[in-house]
Amino acid sequence: MAKRGVRIRIQGLTHRYSARSALTFERVEVEAQAGEALAIIGRSGCGKSTLLHIVAGLLRPTHGSVRLDDTLVEGPSPRWVMMFQAPHLFPWMQVAQNVGIGLRFAHRPKDEIRRRVADAIRLVELQEFADANVQDLSGGQQQRVALARSLVMEPELLLLDEPFSALDAFTRAALQRDVRSIVKRLGINMVIVTHDIDEAVLMSERALIMAGRPGKIFHDIPIDLNGPRERQDPAVQDMRARLMKAFEEATRLQPGDSDDEAPVRTGAESRPGNIAKTVVATGNLGPTRA
Amino acid sequence: MIGVAAPAGSLTSLCQRVFGVRRLTCGILGLLAFAALWELGTMLLGLNPATRTFVTFGPIPTFKSVPFLWQTDRIQDAVVASGYRIGMGMLLAVIFGVPIGILMGLSKRFRELSNSGFQFLRMISPLSWMPLAVIMYPDWNQAIIFLIAIAAVWPVIFATAAGLAKVDPNWFKVARNLGANPVHMISLVILPAIAFDVFTGIRLALGVAWIVLVPAELLGVTSGLGYAIRDARDTLSYNHLTVMVLVIGIIGWFLDGICVALITRYSWRHRVAG
Ligand SMILES: Nc1ncnc2c1ncn2[C@@H]1O[C@H](COP(=O)(O)OP(=O)(O)OP(=O)(O)O)[C@@H](O)[C@H]1O
Ligand SMILES: [Mg+2]
């Protein structure tokens, strides 16, 4: 399964769901090197899933483009595969059949499918469950099947949309570690959307902080930690605090995110009486707020 | 039961055996009770001089005439002729009903356009198409197949559409994400997802078709179970008539059993509760 990642180039990406609705996000620019793992953090509703669906080719953007190496993303492809918040397995198929479905779509020969499915199932450590009915698996096991179903395609880019948020803390921690190690071992790119800052620190090399309405990327913070990442590690804790601060700053600059007052972009534009926001927007980025 | 030291495996198999035997016994007892009522009814007919000629309706004359009807191929011929009509009618109902049902389930526009018309057509008794069918098809066989198809198509259409309405749209997204083309979407996602509902619709349709078949065969044709019943009535061989009625019941029951087996085979929902 050895494969290298892709260079990601997202340029001028702007999206609105319909001509009448407001912009979901505006002029999003992202570049990533082959093999890099990105995390996108942001409040609910800021457009993270929309962005990921566009990168996966499941949604066409209003403006802008996504390029993976030199390929323009215009639709889904086995080269870039998305994994969703819920497993959405096909209940009429067993585990192995679910894992192999993408290869069947790609008309691969039967013995190749069998071999690659067995590899993928081993990768997520579900060997004993290969012939199980997916409805008999736990939530975490089902999400592992969904992961194997994505990995079996040998994608160059794995897109994860809050893949562990429905799981309990222990399963989540185990899967975060496993997915990172698998992705690193295969050398592929990963983009993970999350609103869990710990998850971003534990799993990625860069965190993009998205906020506002329409959404924008406010910060692009490298997470340069060496070695295995443990939650209690002081370096991890430091990183976490930095991200938290950047996140709060970004969301405070965008009041539309936390309440429904008119957006305040600069101090000059703010209305009288909106003192707290004006102070924040003019650069007082103190760590606490009433 | 707690004190029983027998291994769990043999205990469950014992339970199953007892339970299975009980079900079989119940079935046989039920049939015997039915036969007794039948005999009782025949005896009542015999008591009344006005209805005495009808005593050959009884179970004993009926069973006595089975070997004759079998050896002269009358049962087989009637079953083959009716089976062909039912088979062709059901085939047409499925060929038209499943795609129309899928279209209804997938396209809101089509659903809105077609729904009131279909509901209207559905409520027309299938037999009221008879004169039209006779005009449209010079051949009686075709007319009967048309009647069966038009009676059976509605349950297939509506069950298919209802099945599709329950399909999780995320399955389509997952399939698209993994590179499914429209043909895959139908053959590997939609059809397995709704097979249970389609077979449930076919089961209902078969019931309706079987009901429509006999009256349709009472007219025009000279073969089939309905014809055999009319012929028996005309020749006053009531014992033959009851044989044919029994054959209709047994075959209907058997076909329904096949549908139930298919429904069970293709049902994946029964596990969801667990
Ligand atoms: N199919 C759709 N049609 C119209 N508007 C949509 C659609 N999907 C999402 N939106 C809107 O676009 C905005 C961004 O949604 P999106 O799902 O991308 O947010 P998100 O950042 O992923 O949120 P969450 O963290 O809750 O998943 C929201 O305001 C949402 O209401
Ligand atoms: Mg989302």
mmCIF file of C-alpha atoms in Angstrom, chain A residues 15-136:
data_model
loop_
_atom_site.group_PDB
_atom_site.id
_atom_site.type_symbol
_atom_site.label_atom_id
_atom_site.label_comp_id
_atom_site.label_asym_id
_atom_site.label_seq_id
_atom_site.Cartn_x
_atom_site.Cartn_y
_atom_site.Cartn_z
ATOM 1 C CA HIS A 15 -19.343 29.024 -1.914
ATOM 2 C CA ARG A 16 -23.027 29.761 -1.552
ATOM 3 C CA TYR A 17 -25.633 27.020 -1.549
ATOM 4 C CA SER A 18 -28.095 28.920 -3.705
ATOM 5 C CA ALA A 19 -28.234 32.266 -5.483
ATOM 6 C CA ARG A 20 -30.353 33.721 -2.682
ATOM 7 C CA SER A 21 -28.555 32.311 0.348
ATOM 8 C CA ALA A 22 -25.634 34.019 2.066
ATOM 9 C CA LEU A 23 -22.050 33.063 1.316
ATOM 10 C CA THR A 24 -20.959 30.006 3.270
ATOM 11 C CA PHE A 25 -17.309 30.977 2.972
ATOM 12 C CA GLU A 26 -15.276 33.346 0.935
ATOM 13 C CA ARG A 27 -11.869 33.309 -0.808
ATOM 14 C CA VAL A 28 -10.453 30.348 1.044
ATOM 15 C CA GLU A 29 -6.831 29.662 0.129
ATOM 16 C CA VAL A 30 -4.968 26.596 1.340
ATOM 17 C CA GLU A 31 -1.730 25.015 0.237
ATOM 18 C CA ALA A 32 -0.306 21.807 1.638
ATOM 19 C CA GLN A 33 2.712 19.684 0.867
ATOM 20 C CA ALA A 34 2.578 16.026 -0.035
ATOM 21 C CA GLY A 35 2.164 13.898 3.063
ATOM 22 C CA GLU A 36 1.030 16.751 5.281
ATOM 23 C CA ALA A 37 -1.824 16.325 7.730
ATOM 24 C CA LEU A 38 -4.089 19.359 8.115
ATOM 25 C CA ALA A 39 -6.764 20.024 10.691
ATOM 26 C CA ILE A 40 -9.567 22.497 10.109
ATOM 27 C CA ILE A 41 -11.054 23.826 13.327
ATOM 28 C CA GLY A 42 -14.081 26.015 13.614
ATOM 29 C CA ARG A 43 -17.422 26.549 15.222
ATOM 30 C CA SER A 44 -20.487 24.674 14.095
ATOM 31 C CA GLY A 45 -21.906 26.130 10.898
ATOM 32 C CA CYS A 46 -18.816 27.973 9.687
ATOM 33 C CA GLY A 47 -18.611 25.854 6.557
ATOM 34 C CA LYS A 48 -16.060 23.160 7.388
ATOM 35 C CA SER A 49 -18.123 20.282 6.021
ATOM 36 C CA THR A 50 -18.996 22.305 2.949
ATOM 37 C CA LEU A 51 -15.305 22.958 2.323
ATOM 38 C CA LEU A 52 -14.473 19.274 2.725
ATOM 39 C CA HIS A 53 -17.282 18.195 0.398
ATOM 40 C CA ILE A 54 -15.901 20.540 -2.248
ATOM 41 C CA VAL A 55 -12.376 19.178 -1.848
ATOM 42 C CA ALA A 56 -13.812 15.651 -2.158
ATOM 43 C CA GLY A 57 -15.571 16.608 -5.381
ATOM 44 C CA LEU A 58 -18.997 15.888 -3.901
ATOM 45 C CA LEU A 59 -20.046 19.527 -4.254
ATOM 46 C CA ARG A 60 -19.162 22.086 -6.920
ATOM 47 C CA PRO A 61 -17.897 25.415 -5.567
ATOM 48 C CA THR A 62 -19.443 28.711 -6.661
ATOM 49 C CA HIS A 63 -15.986 30.119 -7.424
ATOM 50 C CA GLY A 64 -12.420 28.964 -7.157
ATOM 51 C CA SER A 65 -10.662 25.688 -7.644
ATOM 52 C CA VAL A 66 -9.123 22.734 -5.862
ATOM 53 C CA ARG A 67 -6.031 21.122 -7.392
ATOM 54 C CA LEU A 68 -4.383 17.957 -6.187
ATOM 55 C CA ASP A 69 -0.929 17.879 -7.761
ATOM 56 C CA ASP A 70 -1.971 18.990 -11.234
ATOM 57 C CA THR A 71 -5.429 17.482 -11.270
ATOM 58 C CA LEU A 72 -8.406 19.803 -10.996
ATOM 59 C CA VAL A 73 -11.000 18.279 -8.681
ATOM 60 C CA GLU A 74 -14.271 18.123 -10.590
ATOM 61 C CA GLY A 75 -15.892 15.084 -8.996
ATOM 62 C CA PRO A 76 -15.258 12.145 -6.706
ATOM 63 C CA SER A 77 -12.275 9.916 -7.403
ATOM 64 C CA PRO A 78 -10.568 6.966 -5.741
ATOM 65 C CA ARG A 79 -7.534 9.256 -5.390
ATOM 66 C CA TRP A 80 -9.309 11.434 -2.831
ATOM 67 C CA VAL A 81 -11.754 9.771 -0.494
ATOM 68 C CA MET A 82 -13.861 11.183 2.271
ATOM 69 C CA MET A 83 -14.872 9.584 5.534
ATOM 70 C CA PHE A 84 -17.974 10.930 7.202
ATOM 71 C CA GLN A 85 -19.048 11.631 10.734
ATOM 72 C CA ALA A 86 -21.144 8.462 10.783
ATOM 73 C CA PRO A 87 -20.056 5.181 9.156
ATOM 74 C CA HIS A 88 -23.124 4.838 6.868
ATOM 75 C CA LEU A 89 -22.287 1.201 6.122
ATOM 76 C CA PHE A 90 -24.525 -0.846 3.849
ATOM 77 C CA PRO A 91 -26.429 -3.102 6.254
ATOM 78 C CA TRP A 92 -27.183 -5.729 3.619
ATOM 79 C CA MET A 93 -23.472 -6.446 3.222
ATOM 80 C CA GLN A 94 -20.979 -8.045 5.540
ATOM 81 C CA VAL A 95 -17.895 -6.209 6.756
ATOM 82 C CA ALA A 96 -15.613 -7.431 3.953
ATOM 83 C CA GLN A 97 -18.163 -6.580 1.269
ATOM 84 C CA ASN A 98 -18.586 -3.098 2.690
ATOM 85 C CA VAL A 99 -14.839 -2.577 2.677
ATOM 86 C CA GLY A 100 -14.550 -3.794 -0.921
ATOM 87 C CA ILE A 101 -17.457 -1.847 -2.387
ATOM 88 C CA GLY A 102 -15.308 0.966 -3.814
ATOM 89 C CA LEU A 103 -13.089 -1.563 -5.588
ATOM 90 C CA ARG A 104 -16.199 -3.160 -7.060
ATOM 91 C CA PHE A 105 -17.266 0.252 -8.322
ATOM 92 C CA ALA A 106 -13.801 0.493 -9.895
ATOM 93 C CA HIS A 107 -14.263 -2.923 -11.590
ATOM 94 C CA ARG A 108 -11.144 -4.424 -10.033
ATOM 95 C CA PRO A 109 -10.650 -8.171 -10.518
ATOM 96 C CA LYS A 110 -12.111 -10.408 -7.801
ATOM 97 C CA ASP A 111 -8.849 -11.773 -6.396
ATOM 98 C CA GLU A 112 -7.333 -8.302 -6.248
ATOM 99 C CA ILE A 113 -10.392 -7.118 -4.303
ATOM 100 C CA ARG A 114 -10.073 -10.054 -1.920
ATOM 101 C CA ARG A 115 -6.395 -9.339 -1.277
ATOM 102 C CA ARG A 116 -6.755 -5.588 -0.814
ATOM 103 C CA VAL A 117 -9.826 -5.963 1.402
ATOM 104 C CA ALA A 118 -7.960 -8.421 3.623
ATOM 105 C CA ASP A 119 -5.059 -5.935 3.890
ATOM 106 C CA ALA A 120 -7.360 -3.043 4.763
ATOM 107 C CA ILE A 121 -9.230 -5.078 7.352
ATOM 108 C CA ARG A 122 -5.924 -6.076 8.943
ATOM 109 C CA LEU A 123 -4.890 -2.415 8.989
ATOM 110 C CA VAL A 124 -7.906 -1.507 11.147
ATOM 111 C CA GLU A 125 -7.563 -4.725 13.154
ATOM 112 C CA LEU A 126 -10.948 -6.213 12.383
ATOM 113 C CA GLN A 127 -9.759 -9.594 11.055
ATOM 114 C CA GLU A 128 -12.114 -11.586 13.266
ATOM 115 C CA PHE A 129 -15.066 -9.549 12.033
ATOM 116 C CA ALA A 130 -14.493 -9.844 8.279
ATOM 117 C CA ASP A 131 -17.614 -11.959 7.823
ATOM 118 C CA ALA A 132 -19.697 -10.273 10.505
ATOM 119 C CA ASN A 133 -22.908 -8.454 9.811
ATOM 120 C CA VAL A 134 -22.134 -4.757 10.156
ATOM 121 C CA GLN A 135 -25.228 -4.232 12.274
ATOM 122 C CA ASP A 136 -23.700 -6.480 14.917
#
